[in-house]
Amino acid sequence: GIDVSNVNENFADSKKKVQEAFDNPYPITWEYLNPTGASSGIVKLDDGSALDIHFSEEPAGVYEIEFARDGSNKQMGRSGQGDEFRVFATVQAAMLKWWKQLDKTSARKITFYANKQDGNRARLYKRFLKMWGDKSGWEIEVNAKSGLAAYSLTKPKKSGAGSIFKRLGFGK
């Protein structure tokens, strides 16, 4: 038979490594971080390469988030350079810092993209999108019709129900 005695140990070990990577994002150097308009950060990775994280606003209130390792021309495909969990943890940390200082009165929609061939990134994005949607109350949408999948968060439209809840003393 096949020796499977260490399979669970290997799985537990790799799960622990992934968790450590998520708990230890790289430090981000913000070139500029703004409540409206563009924001941009750069990260020096252990292998000497740089990770660019860019938030652009076009049109007003509509944001797009891009990140890429240097040399990969802002393509959203996997670089194959390893270390992807720590890189993703870093992107997540950057997004959260940006989100905290974002002017949410003017922001309407936030989108980021992944190549559909890149299953890992797509899964991470879906999980991140759900987590962000749950925390913010914004509506989430995945549009994967083309080879590029778009992951979006949209601010909910104000409905009459909201004002009724406010009059009844619920909410803020």
Coordinates of C-alpha atoms in Angstrom, one line a residue:
G1 CA 0.0 0.0 0.0
I2 CA 0.8 3.7 -0.1
D3 CA 2.2 5.3 3.0
V4 CA -0.3 8.1 4.0
S5 CA 0.9 8.6 7.6
N6 CA 2.3 12.1 6.9
V7 CA -0.4 13.4 4.6
N8 CA -2.3 15.2 7.3
E9 CA 0.9 16.6 8.8
N10 CA 1.9 18.0 5.4
F11 CA -1.6 19.5 4.9
A12 CA -1.6 21.0 8.4
D13 CA 1.9 22.4 7.8
S14 CA 1.0 24.0 4.5
K15 CA -2.2 25.5 6.0
K16 CA 0.0 27.0 8.8
K17 CA 2.4 28.5 6.2
V18 CA -0.5 30.1 4.4
Q19 CA -1.9 31.5 7.6
E20 CA 1.6 32.9 8.5
A21 CA 1.8 34.5 5.1
F22 CA -1.6 36.2 5.6
D23 CA -0.6 37.4 9.1
N24 CA 2.7 38.9 7.7
P25 CA 2.1 41.2 4.8
Y26 CA 5.1 43.1 3.3
P27 CA 5.4 46.7 4.4
I28 CA 3.8 49.1 1.9
T29 CA 5.4 52.4 0.9
W30 CA 2.6 54.8 -0.2
E31 CA 3.7 57.1 -3.0
Y32 CA 0.4 58.8 -2.4
L33 CA -2.8 57.8 -0.5
N34 CA -5.9 59.9 -1.1
P35 CA -9.5 59.8 0.0
T36 CA -10.5 60.7 -3.6
G37 CA -8.7 60.3 -6.9
A38 CA -5.7 58.0 -7.4
S39 CA -3.6 56.3 -4.7
S40 CA -0.5 54.3 -5.3
G41 CA 1.8 52.1 -3.3
I42 CA 4.9 50.1 -3.9
V43 CA 6.2 47.0 -2.1
K44 CA 9.7 45.6 -2.1
L45 CA 9.5 41.7 -2.1
D46 CA 12.0 39.3 -0.7
D47 CA 13.2 38.2 -4.1
G48 CA 14.2 41.8 -4.9
S49 CA 11.2 42.5 -7.3
A50 CA 8.7 45.2 -6.7
L51 CA 4.9 45.0 -6.4
D52 CA 2.9 48.0 -7.6
I53 CA -0.6 48.5 -6.2
H54 CA -2.6 51.2 -7.9
F55 CA -6.1 52.7 -7.2
S56 CA -7.4 54.8 -10.1
E57 CA -10.7 56.8 -10.2
E58 CA -12.4 57.2 -13.5
P59 CA -15.2 58.4 -13.8
A60 CA -15.7 60.1 -10.4
G61 CA -16.7 57.7 -7.6
V62 CA -15.7 54.6 -9.7
Y63 CA -12.4 53.0 -8.6
E64 CA -10.3 50.3 -10.2
I65 CA -7.6 48.4 -8.3
E66 CA -4.6 47.0 -10.1
F67 CA -1.6 45.2 -8.8
A68 CA 1.4 43.6 -10.6
R69 CA 5.0 42.6 -9.9
D70 CA 7.5 44.5 -11.9
G71 CA 8.2 43.2 -15.4
S72 CA 4.7 41.9 -15.7
N73 CA 3.2 45.0 -17.3
K74 CA 0.1 45.3 -15.0
Q75 CA -1.2 42.0 -16.4
M76 CA -3.4 40.4 -13.8
G77 CA -2.1 36.8 -14.6
R78 CA 0.0 34.9 -12.1
S79 CA 3.7 35.8 -12.3
G80 CA 4.7 32.2 -11.3
Q81 CA 7.2 33.8 -8.9
G82 CA 5.9 32.1 -5.8
D83 CA 5.2 33.8 -2.5
E84 CA 1.6 34.5 -3.7
F85 CA -0.1 34.2 -0.3
R86 CA 2.1 36.8 1.3
V87 CA 1.8 39.0 -1.8
F88 CA -2.0 38.7 -1.7
A89 CA -2.0 39.4 2.1
T90 CA -0.1 42.6 1.2
V91 CA -2.6 43.6 -1.5
Q92 CA -5.4 42.9 1.0
A93 CA -3.7 45.1 3.7
A94 CA -3.2 47.9 1.1
M95 CA -6.9 47.6 0.0
L96 CA -8.1 47.8 3.6
K97 CA -5.8 50.8 4.4
W98 CA -7.1 52.5 1.3
W99 CA -10.7 51.7 2.1
K100 CA -10.4 53.0 5.7
Q101 CA -9.4 56.5 4.4
L102 CA -11.6 56.5 1.3
D103 CA -14.3 59.2 1.0
K104 CA -17.3 56.8 1.0
T105 CA -19.7 59.7 0.4
S106 CA -18.5 60.0 -3.2
A107 CA -17.3 56.4 -3.9
R108 CA -19.9 54.4 -5.8
K109 CA -18.1 51.3 -7.2
I110 CA -14.8 49.5 -6.8
T111 CA -13.6 46.9 -9.3
F112 CA -10.6 44.6 -9.6
Y113 CA -9.8 42.1 -12.3
A114 CA -8.3 38.6 -12.6
N115 CA -7.6 36.4 -15.5
K116 CA -10.1 33.5 -15.5
Q117 CA -7.2 31.0 -16.2
D118 CA -5.8 32.0 -12.9
G119 CA -7.9 29.9 -10.6
N120 CA -6.0 30.7 -7.4
R121 CA -6.3 34.5 -7.8
A122 CA -10.0 34.1 -8.8
R123 CA -10.8 32.1 -5.6
L124 CA -8.9 34.6 -3.4
Y125 CA -10.7 37.5 -5.0
K126 CA -14.1 35.8 -4.5
R127 CA -13.3 35.2 -0.8
F128 CA -12.0 38.7 -0.4
L129 CA -15.0 40.2 -2.2
K130 CA -17.4 38.3 0.1
M131 CA -15.5 39.4 3.2
W132 CA -15.4 43.0 2.1
G133 CA -19.1 43.0 1.1
D134 CA -20.1 41.5 4.4
K135 CA -18.1 44.1 6.4
S136 CA -19.2 47.1 4.3
G137 CA -22.8 46.2 3.4
W138 CA -21.9 47.0 -0.3
E139 CA -23.3 44.7 -3.0
I140 CA -20.9 42.3 -4.6
E141 CA -20.8 41.2 -8.2
V142 CA -18.6 38.9 -10.2
N143 CA -18.8 39.3 -14.0
A144 CA -16.8 36.5 -15.6
K145 CA -18.2 36.5 -19.2
S146 CA -14.9 37.2 -20.9
G147 CA -11.4 35.8 -20.2
L148 CA -11.0 38.6 -17.7
A149 CA -13.2 38.3 -14.6
A150 CA -14.4 41.6 -13.0
Y151 CA -15.0 41.6 -9.2
S152 CA -17.0 44.6 -8.1
L153 CA -18.4 46.2 -4.9
T154 CA -21.2 48.7 -5.5
K155 CA -22.6 51.1 -2.9
P156 CA -26.2 50.2 -2.3
K157 CA -28.7 52.7 -3.6
K158 CA -30.5 54.6 -0.9
S159 CA -34.0 53.1 -0.6
G160 CA -37.1 54.4 1.1
A161 CA -36.8 51.5 3.6
G162 CA -33.6 53.0 5.0
S163 CA -35.2 56.3 6.0
I164 CA -38.1 54.4 7.6
F165 CA -35.6 52.4 9.7
K166 CA -33.9 55.7 10.6
R167 CA -37.2 57.3 11.7
L168 CA -37.8 54.2 13.8
G169 CA -34.5 54.7 15.5
F170 CA -32.5 51.9 13.8
G171 CA -29.1 52.3 12.1
K172 CA -27.0 55.4 12.3

